Amino acid sequence: MKLDRAALALLLLLLLAPCVVRAVEPISVGLALAGVLTSYISYPHLYCFFAECCGQSRSLSREALQKDLDNKLFGQHLAKKVIVNAVSGFLSNPKPKKPLTLSLHGWTGTGKNFVSKIIAENIYEAGLNSDYVHLFVATLHFPHASNISLYKDQLQLWIRGNVSACARSIFIFDEMDKMHAGLIDAIKPFLDYYGVVDKVSYQKAIFIFLSNAGAERITDVALDFWRGGRSREDIKLRDMEQALSVSVFNNRNSGFWHSSLIDRNLIDYFVPFLPLEYKHLKMCIRVEMQARGYEIDEDIVSRVADEMTFFPKEERVFSDKGCKTVFTKLDYYLDD
C-alpha cells in the first residue's frame, strides 16, 4: 500500500513536468520512470520520504514525554514517574537484555489507554496509526475460548512477522481482564531474556498490557490514605506493586491468571492507575474544552463534574468512570 502511494507520487512528479515529457518519446518516458522507481526502491531514504519507515522512529525526548504526561494525565503521579523512567531508559539503551513490558492497571477512565497513546506518539509520529504500533483488543481479536490454540498460533506469527519487519515494534493488549486465561502465555518466549528466537531478536520491542484487574486493590490503598488524612501523592509504588502483581496473578477473571509472564518475572513494571477525584475530573474537562477551541468556562466545568457519580456511596471520594464519560457530558453543554 505504501509502495503504491510513493510510486504514484513519483509518477505525478513526472506528469507535472510536461516540457520534459513532450521532449522525449513514450519509450523513453517508460525507461525514465523505471529508472526513477529503481532508484526509489534502492535508496531507503528516498522511500522513507514518501512512506513511514521503521528507522524513522523519533529520538524520544524525556522532557517531551514528561510534558505530555503532565499536561494531559491527571491524578497519576505513580504512573507518570514509572512511564517516564521506564520508556526513556529503555529507548536510550542500545542493547537491552529483553523487551520492555508494562502492565497498566486501574478502573476505566483513569488514563491507561491514554498513556499507551502518548507513548506511541512520542516514539512514532503517526502514533497509534503507525504501521509499527499494533493494538489487540481481547473481546474483538480473541472472542472465542474454543479457539485459544488457533489464537496462540496467530499471535506468535503476527508478532514474529512484525518484529522481523521492525525491531522497535509496539504491541498493546487491551482488556487483559477479559482475555482467556493461558492465551497470553503464547508470547512468553518473546518477552524472555533470549538474544534471538527463531532468528529474530525481540529485545527492542515494547509490550503494553491494559487491564481493570487489580483495580480493587489499588482503590483500597488510595482509600486508606484518604481516610488517614494522607495525600494521595504520598502513595509509593512499593505500597502496592507487589500486592498488585499477586492480585492479578490469582484473579481467575484475568488474562494473567497463573500466567508464566508473572511467574517468571517477565513483566518489568506493574503500573497502578489511581481512581480519580472530583478535582481531577475538572482538570480533564478544562483540557478538553481547550482542545476543542473553547475558552474555559468554570460554570460548565463544575456542572459537568457535578453530574458524575462517585464511590464509596457514603464518602463519594472517587469517580466510578473516571474521565471517560465527561466528554460526552461536555457535548451537551457545548451544544447549548
PDB file of N, CA, C and O in Angstrom, residues 16-74:
ATOM      1  N   LEU A  16       3.773  16.077 -13.979  1.00  0.00           N
ATOM      2  CA  LEU A  16       3.640  17.515 -13.756  1.00  0.00           C
ATOM      3  C   LEU A  16       4.761  18.307 -14.422  1.00  0.00           C
ATOM      4  O   LEU A  16       4.856  19.510 -14.250  1.00  0.00           O
ATOM      5  N   ALA A  17       5.594  17.618 -15.177  1.00  0.00           N
ATOM      6  CA  ALA A  17       6.660  18.293 -15.924  1.00  0.00           C
ATOM      7  C   ALA A  17       6.431  18.062 -17.409  1.00  0.00           C
ATOM      8  O   ALA A  17       7.142  17.324 -18.063  1.00  0.00           O
ATOM      9  N   PRO A  18       5.398  18.713 -18.024  1.00  0.00           N
ATOM     10  CA  PRO A  18       5.020  18.456 -19.422  1.00  0.00           C
ATOM     11  C   PRO A  18       6.126  18.751 -20.413  1.00  0.00           C
ATOM     12  O   PRO A  18       6.251  18.088 -21.422  1.00  0.00           O
ATOM     13  N   CYS A  19       6.943  19.752 -20.103  1.00  0.00           N
ATOM     14  CA  CYS A  19       8.005  20.078 -21.060  1.00  0.00           C
ATOM     15  C   CYS A  19       8.985  18.924 -21.187  1.00  0.00           C
ATOM     16  O   CYS A  19       9.517  18.657 -22.257  1.00  0.00           O
ATOM     17  N   VAL A  20       9.209  18.231 -20.094  1.00  0.00           N
ATOM     18  CA  VAL A  20      10.122  17.092 -20.133  1.00  0.00           C
ATOM     19  C   VAL A  20       9.464  15.927 -20.852  1.00  0.00           C
ATOM     20  O   VAL A  20      10.075  15.260 -21.680  1.00  0.00           O
ATOM     21  N   VAL A  21       8.198  15.690 -20.524  1.00  0.00           N
ATOM     22  CA  VAL A  21       7.502  14.560 -21.121  1.00  0.00           C
ATOM     23  C   VAL A  21       7.372  14.722 -22.619  1.00  0.00           C
ATOM     24  O   VAL A  21       7.547  13.778 -23.381  1.00  0.00           O
ATOM     25  N   ARG A  22       7.061  15.957 -23.091  1.00  0.00           N
ATOM     26  CA  ARG A  22       6.895  16.174 -24.529  1.00  0.00           C
ATOM     27  C   ARG A  22       8.208  16.066 -25.276  1.00  0.00           C
ATOM     28  O   ARG A  22       8.235  15.818 -26.468  1.00  0.00           O
ATOM     29  N   ALA A  23       9.296  16.257 -24.579  1.00  0.00           N
ATOM     30  CA  ALA A  23      10.598  16.274 -25.248  1.00  0.00           C
ATOM     31  C   ALA A  23      11.148  14.891 -25.540  1.00  0.00           C
ATOM     32  O   ALA A  23      12.153  14.766 -26.210  1.00  0.00           O
ATOM     33  N   VAL A  24      10.512  13.873 -25.017  1.00  0.00           N
ATOM     34  CA  VAL A  24      11.020  12.528 -25.223  1.00  0.00           C
ATOM     35  C   VAL A  24       9.919  11.634 -25.755  1.00  0.00           C
ATOM     36  O   VAL A  24       8.742  11.944 -25.663  1.00  0.00           O
ATOM     37  N   GLU A  25      10.325  10.507 -26.325  1.00  0.00           N
ATOM     38  CA  GLU A  25       9.370   9.560 -26.861  1.00  0.00           C
ATOM     39  C   GLU A  25       8.760   8.754 -25.723  1.00  0.00           C
ATOM     40  O   GLU A  25       9.334   8.649 -24.645  1.00  0.00           O
ATOM     41  N   PRO A  26       7.588   8.141 -25.931  1.00  0.00           N
ATOM     42  CA  PRO A  26       6.938   7.343 -24.883  1.00  0.00           C
ATOM     43  C   PRO A  26       7.844   6.279 -24.293  1.00  0.00           C
ATOM     44  O   PRO A  26       7.841   6.053 -23.092  1.00  0.00           O
ATOM     45  N   ILE A  27       8.633   5.598 -25.142  1.00  0.00           N
ATOM     46  CA  ILE A  27       9.505   4.547 -24.629  1.00  0.00           C
ATOM     47  C   ILE A  27      10.530   5.113 -23.672  1.00  0.00           C
ATOM     48  O   ILE A  27      10.893   4.513 -22.670  1.00  0.00           O
ATOM     49  N   SER A  28      10.974   6.351 -23.962  1.00  0.00           N
ATOM     50  CA  SER A  28      11.953   6.997 -23.092  1.00  0.00           C
ATOM     51  C   SER A  28      11.339   7.360 -21.746  1.00  0.00           C
ATOM     52  O   SER A  28      11.983   7.285 -20.708  1.00  0.00           O
ATOM     53  N   VAL A  29      10.063   7.792 -21.801  1.00  0.00           N
ATOM     54  CA  VAL A  29       9.366   8.116 -20.561  1.00  0.00           C
ATOM     55  C   VAL A  29       9.273   6.876 -19.686  1.00  0.00           C
ATOM     56  O   VAL A  29       9.500   6.911 -18.473  1.00  0.00           O
ATOM     57  N   GLY A  30       8.964   5.723 -20.319  1.00  0.00           N
ATOM     58  CA  GLY A  30       8.854   4.477 -19.572  1.00  0.00           C
ATOM     59  C   GLY A  30      10.173   4.094 -18.939  1.00  0.00           C
ATOM     60  O   GLY A  30      10.230   3.696 -17.774  1.00  0.00           O
ATOM     61  N   LEU A  31      11.258   4.247 -19.706  1.00  0.00           N
ATOM     62  CA  LEU A  31      12.577   3.918 -19.171  1.00  0.00           C
ATOM     63  C   LEU A  31      12.962   4.862 -18.041  1.00  0.00           C
ATOM     64  O   LEU A  31      13.548   4.458 -17.037  1.00  0.00           O
ATOM     65  N   ALA A  32      12.610   6.114 -18.209  1.00  0.00           N
ATOM     66  CA  ALA A  32      12.936   7.105 -17.169  1.00  0.00           C
ATOM     67  C   ALA A  32      12.192   6.784 -15.882  1.00  0.00           C
ATOM     68  O   ALA A  32      12.750   6.837 -14.788  1.00  0.00           O
ATOM     69  N   LEU A  33      10.903   6.454 -16.059  1.00  0.00           N
ATOM     70  CA  LEU A  33      10.100   6.134 -14.885  1.00  0.00           C
ATOM     71  C   LEU A  33      10.635   4.880 -14.192  1.00  0.00           C
ATOM     72  O   LEU A  33      10.737   4.831 -12.966  1.00  0.00           O
ATOM     73  N   ALA A  34      11.011   3.891 -14.991  1.00  0.00           N
ATOM     74  CA  ALA A  34      11.566   2.665 -14.415  1.00  0.00           C
ATOM     75  C   ALA A  34      12.847   2.969 -13.656  1.00  0.00           C
ATOM     76  O   ALA A  34      13.099   2.430 -12.577  1.00  0.00           O
ATOM     77  N   GLY A  35      13.648   3.867 -14.218  1.00  0.00           N
ATOM     78  CA  GLY A  35      14.890   4.231 -13.541  1.00  0.00           C
ATOM     79  C   GLY A  35      14.632   4.943 -12.231  1.00  0.00           C
ATOM     80  O   GLY A  35      15.298   4.689 -11.229  1.00  0.00           O
ATOM     81  N   VAL A  36      13.635   5.834 -12.246  1.00  0.00           N
ATOM     82  CA  VAL A  36      13.294   6.565 -11.020  1.00  0.00           C
ATOM     83  C   VAL A  36      12.804   5.603  -9.948  1.00  0.00           C
ATOM     84  O   VAL A  36      13.199   5.677  -8.788  1.00  0.00           O
ATOM     85  N   LEU A  37      11.916   4.662 -10.343  1.00  0.00           N
ATOM     86  CA  LEU A  37      11.367   3.713  -9.380  1.00  0.00           C
ATOM     87  C   LEU A  37      12.453   2.781  -8.837  1.00  0.00           C
ATOM     88  O   LEU A  37      12.447   2.414  -7.665  1.00  0.00           O
ATOM     89  N   THR A  38      13.399   2.407  -9.720  1.00  0.00           N
ATOM     90  CA  THR A  38      14.501   1.558  -9.265  1.00  0.00           C
ATOM     91  C   THR A  38      15.339   2.293  -8.226  1.00  0.00           C
ATOM     92  O   THR A  38      15.717   1.734  -7.189  1.00  0.00           O
ATOM     93  N   SER A  39      15.613   3.560  -8.504  1.00  0.00           N
ATOM     94  CA  SER A  39      16.380   4.357  -7.543  1.00  0.00           C
ATOM     95  C   SER A  39      15.610   4.511  -6.247  1.00  0.00           C
ATOM     96  O   SER A  39      16.155   4.445  -5.155  1.00  0.00           O
ATOM     97  N   TYR A  40      14.294   4.712  -6.379  1.00  0.00           N
ATOM     98  CA  TYR A  40      13.421   4.884  -5.212  1.00  0.00           C
ATOM     99  C   TYR A  40      13.458   3.659  -4.312  1.00  0.00           C
ATOM    100  O   TYR A  40      13.590   3.755  -3.095  1.00  0.00           O
ATOM    101  N   ILE A  41      13.388   2.481  -4.929  1.00  0.00           N
ATOM    102  CA  ILE A  41      13.399   1.244  -4.159  1.00  0.00           C
ATOM    103  C   ILE A  41      14.784   0.976  -3.583  1.00  0.00           C
ATOM    104  O   ILE A  41      14.936   0.435  -2.493  1.00  0.00           O
ATOM    105  N   SER A  42      15.824   1.403  -4.314  1.00  0.00           N
ATOM    106  CA  SER A  42      17.189   1.094  -3.908  1.00  0.00           C
ATOM    107  C   SER A  42      17.678   1.971  -2.764  1.00  0.00           C
ATOM    108  O   SER A  42      18.579   1.594  -2.033  1.00  0.00           O
ATOM    109  N   TYR A  43      17.094   3.144  -2.617  1.00  0.00           N
ATOM    110  CA  TYR A  43      17.564   4.071  -1.593  1.00  0.00           C
ATOM    111  C   TYR A  43      16.516   4.246  -0.514  1.00  0.00           C
ATOM    112  O   TYR A  43      15.494   4.895  -0.733  1.00  0.00           O
ATOM    113  N   PRO A  44      16.754   3.678   0.658  1.00  0.00           N
ATOM    114  CA  PRO A  44      15.777   3.726   1.746  1.00  0.00           C
ATOM    115  C   PRO A  44      15.355   5.140   2.107  1.00  0.00           C
ATOM    116  O   PRO A  44      14.198   5.386   2.413  1.00  0.00           O
ATOM    117  N   HIS A  45      16.294   6.101   2.081  1.00  0.00           N
ATOM    118  CA  HIS A  45      15.947   7.456   2.475  1.00  0.00           C
ATOM    119  C   HIS A  45      14.927   8.062   1.524  1.00  0.00           C
ATOM    120  O   HIS A  45      14.058   8.820   1.939  1.00  0.00           O
ATOM    121  N   LEU A  46      15.035   7.725   0.240  1.00  0.00           N
ATOM    122  CA  LEU A  46      14.073   8.224  -0.729  1.00  0.00           C
ATOM    123  C   LEU A  46      12.711   7.590  -0.493  1.00  0.00           C
ATOM    124  O   LEU A  46      11.680   8.252  -0.513  1.00  0.00           O
ATOM    125  N   TYR A  47      12.718   6.301  -0.221  1.00  0.00           N
ATOM    126  CA  TYR A  47      11.468   5.597   0.081  1.00  0.00           C
ATOM    127  C   TYR A  47      10.803   6.205   1.314  1.00  0.00           C
ATOM    128  O   TYR A  47       9.602   6.447   1.348  1.00  0.00           O
ATOM    129  N   CYS A  48      11.611   6.469   2.336  1.00  0.00           N
ATOM    130  CA  CYS A  48      11.081   6.964   3.603  1.00  0.00           C
ATOM    131  C   CYS A  48      10.587   8.401   3.498  1.00  0.00           C
ATOM    132  O   CYS A  48       9.902   8.894   4.403  1.00  0.00           O
ATOM    133  N   PHE A  49      10.953   9.087   2.412  1.00  0.00           N
ATOM    134  CA  PHE A  49      10.440  10.433   2.199  1.00  0.00           C
ATOM    135  C   PHE A  49       8.948  10.386   1.911  1.00  0.00           C
ATOM    136  O   PHE A  49       8.203  11.308   2.243  1.00  0.00           O
ATOM    137  N   PHE A  50       8.494   9.292   1.285  1.00  0.00           N
ATOM    138  CA  PHE A  50       7.093   9.151   0.894  1.00  0.00           C
ATOM    139  C   PHE A  50       6.305   8.226   1.812  1.00  0.00           C
ATOM    140  O   PHE A  50       5.082   8.283   1.841  1.00  0.00           O
ATOM    141  N   ALA A  51       6.985   7.336   2.512  1.00  0.00           N
ATOM    142  CA  ALA A  51       6.293   6.343   3.327  1.00  0.00           C
ATOM    143  C   ALA A  51       6.972   6.201   4.679  1.00  0.00           C
ATOM    144  O   ALA A  51       8.152   6.485   4.829  1.00  0.00           O
ATOM    145  N   GLU A  52       6.191   5.757   5.682  1.00  0.00           N
ATOM    146  CA  GLU A  52       6.736   5.574   7.021  1.00  0.00           C
ATOM    147  C   GLU A  52       7.741   4.424   7.044  1.00  0.00           C
ATOM    148  O   GLU A  52       7.522   3.379   6.437  1.00  0.00           O
ATOM    149  N   CYS A  53       8.858   4.638   7.734  1.00  0.00           N
ATOM    150  CA  CYS A  53       9.874   3.602   7.862  1.00  0.00           C
ATOM    151  C   CYS A  53      10.134   3.329   9.338  1.00  0.00           C
ATOM    152  O   CYS A  53      10.007   4.218  10.181  1.00  0.00           O
ATOM    153  N   CYS A  54      10.531   2.107   9.619  1.00  0.00           N
ATOM    154  CA  CYS A  54      10.839   1.734  10.997  1.00  0.00           C
ATOM    155  C   CYS A  54      11.942   2.610  11.559  1.00  0.00           C
ATOM    156  O   CYS A  54      11.885   3.037  12.709  1.00  0.00           O
ATOM    157  N   GLY A  55      12.956   2.906  10.754  1.00  0.00           N
ATOM    158  CA  GLY A  55      14.068   3.719  11.201  1.00  0.00           C
ATOM    159  C   GLY A  55      13.715   5.161  11.472  1.00  0.00           C
ATOM    160  O   GLY A  55      14.517   5.927  11.986  1.00  0.00           O
ATOM    161  N   GLN A  56      12.458   5.541  11.131  1.00  0.00           N
ATOM    162  CA  GLN A  56      12.035   6.916  11.349  1.00  0.00           C
ATOM    163  C   GLN A  56      11.456   7.139  12.740  1.00  0.00           C
ATOM    164  O   GLN A  56      10.935   8.206  13.020  1.00  0.00           O
ATOM    165  N   SER A  57      11.520   6.139  13.596  1.00  0.00           N
ATOM    166  CA  SER A  57      11.010   6.330  14.951  1.00  0.00           C
ATOM    167  C   SER A  57      11.732   7.520  15.575  1.00  0.00           C
ATOM    168  O   SER A  57      12.924   7.731  15.371  1.00  0.00           O
ATOM    169  N   ARG A  58      10.987   8.303  16.320  1.00  0.00           N
ATOM    170  CA  ARG A  58      11.543   9.520  16.889  1.00  0.00           C
ATOM    171  C   ARG A  58      12.631   9.204  17.927  1.00  0.00           C
ATOM    172  O   ARG A  58      12.576   8.186  18.592  1.00  0.00           O
ATOM    173  N   SER A  59      13.565  10.124  18.029  1.00  0.00           N
ATOM    174  CA  SER A  59      14.533  10.036  19.119  1.00  0.00           C
ATOM    175  C   SER A  59      13.812  10.592  20.342  1.00  0.00           C
ATOM    176  O   SER A  59      13.635  11.807  20.463  1.00  0.00           O
ATOM    177  N   LEU A  60      13.358   9.698  21.199  1.00  0.00           N
ATOM    178  CA  LEU A  60      12.478  10.109  22.278  1.00  0.00           C
ATOM    179  C   LEU A  60      13.135  11.130  23.192  1.00  0.00           C
ATOM    180  O   LEU A  60      14.268  10.966  23.626  1.00  0.00           O
ATOM    181  N   SER A  61      12.382  12.184  23.477  1.00  0.00           N
ATOM    182  CA  SER A  61      12.822  13.207  24.411  1.00  0.00           C
ATOM    183  C   SER A  61      12.153  12.962  25.757  1.00  0.00           C
ATOM    184  O   SER A  61      10.924  12.977  25.851  1.00  0.00           O
ATOM    185  N   ARG A  62      12.956  12.724  26.762  1.00  0.00           N
ATOM    186  CA  ARG A  62      12.413  12.509  28.109  1.00  0.00           C
ATOM    187  C   ARG A  62      11.570  13.708  28.546  1.00  0.00           C
ATOM    188  O   ARG A  62      10.502  13.562  29.132  1.00  0.00           O
ATOM    189  N   GLU A  63      12.075  14.907  28.223  1.00  0.00           N
ATOM    190  CA  GLU A  63      11.379  16.126  28.621  1.00  0.00           C
ATOM    191  C   GLU A  63      10.026  16.254  27.904  1.00  0.00           C
ATOM    192  O   GLU A  63       9.026  16.662  28.514  1.00  0.00           O
ATOM    193  N   ALA A  64       9.987  15.884  26.605  1.00  0.00           N
ATOM    194  CA  ALA A  64       8.739  15.975  25.849  1.00  0.00           C
ATOM    195  C   ALA A  64       7.712  14.974  26.361  1.00  0.00           C
ATOM    196  O   ALA A  64       6.513  15.287  26.471  1.00  0.00           O
ATOM    197  N   LEU A  65       8.173  13.770  26.691  1.00  0.00           N
ATOM    198  CA  LEU A  65       7.273  12.753  27.239  1.00  0.00           C
ATOM    199  C   LEU A  65       6.727  13.217  28.587  1.00  0.00           C
ATOM    200  O   LEU A  65       5.525  13.090  28.858  1.00  0.00           O
ATOM    201  N   GLN A  66       7.594  13.756  29.434  1.00  0.00           N
ATOM    202  CA  GLN A  66       7.167  14.253  30.744  1.00  0.00           C
ATOM    203  C   GLN A  66       6.138  15.381  30.586  1.00  0.00           C
ATOM    204  O   GLN A  66       5.121  15.420  31.292  1.00  0.00           O
ATOM    205  N   LYS A  67       6.388  16.278  29.651  1.00  0.00           N
ATOM    206  CA  LYS A  67       5.474  17.403  29.415  1.00  0.00           C
ATOM    207  C   LYS A  67       4.113  16.914  28.942  1.00  0.00           C
ATOM    208  O   LYS A  67       3.070  17.402  29.387  1.00  0.00           O
ATOM    209  N   ASP A  68       4.120  15.943  28.027  1.00  0.00           N
ATOM    210  CA  ASP A  68       2.859  15.372  27.534  1.00  0.00           C
ATOM    211  C   ASP A  68       2.042  14.787  28.683  1.00  0.00           C
ATOM    212  O   ASP A  68       0.833  15.010  28.783  1.00  0.00           O
ATOM    213  N   LEU A  69       2.700  14.033  29.526  1.00  0.00           N
ATOM    214  CA  LEU A  69       2.002  13.400  30.651  1.00  0.00           C
ATOM    215  C   LEU A  69       1.519  14.441  31.656  1.00  0.00           C
ATOM    216  O   LEU A  69       0.400  14.342  32.174  1.00  0.00           O
ATOM    217  N   ASP A  70       2.331  15.454  31.918  1.00  0.00           N
ATOM    218  CA  ASP A  70       1.939  16.494  32.870  1.00  0.00           C
ATOM    219  C   ASP A  70       0.735  17.289  32.374  1.00  0.00           C
ATOM    220  O   ASP A  70      -0.130  17.682  33.171  1.00  0.00           O
ATOM    221  N   ASN A  71       0.684  17.526  31.066  1.00  0.00           N
ATOM    222  CA  ASN A  71      -0.385  18.355  30.509  1.00  0.00           C
ATOM    223  C   ASN A  71      -1.678  17.603  30.227  1.00  0.00           C
ATOM    224  O   ASN A  71      -2.738  18.212  30.100  1.00  0.00           O
ATOM    225  N   LYS A  72      -1.592  16.267  30.128  1.00  0.00           N
ATOM    226  CA  LYS A  72      -2.758  15.515  29.672  1.00  0.00           C
ATOM    227  C   LYS A  72      -3.245  14.426  30.628  1.00  0.00           C
ATOM    228  O   LYS A  72      -4.345  13.898  30.464  1.00  0.00           O
ATOM    229  N   LEU A  73      -2.416  14.065  31.599  1.00  0.00           N
ATOM    230  CA  LEU A  73      -2.769  12.973  32.517  1.00  0.00           C
ATOM    231  C   LEU A  73      -2.837  13.522  33.935  1.00  0.00           C
ATOM    232  O   LEU A  73      -1.878  14.123  34.415  1.00  0.00           O
ATOM    233  N   PHE A  74      -3.961  13.294  34.610  1.00  0.00           N
ATOM    234  CA  PHE A  74      -4.184  13.903  35.914  1.00  0.00           C
ATOM    235  C   PHE A  74      -4.400  12.858  37.005  1.00  0.00           C
ATOM    236  O   PHE A  74      -5.025  11.830  36.789  1.00  0.00           O
TER     237      PHE A  74
END
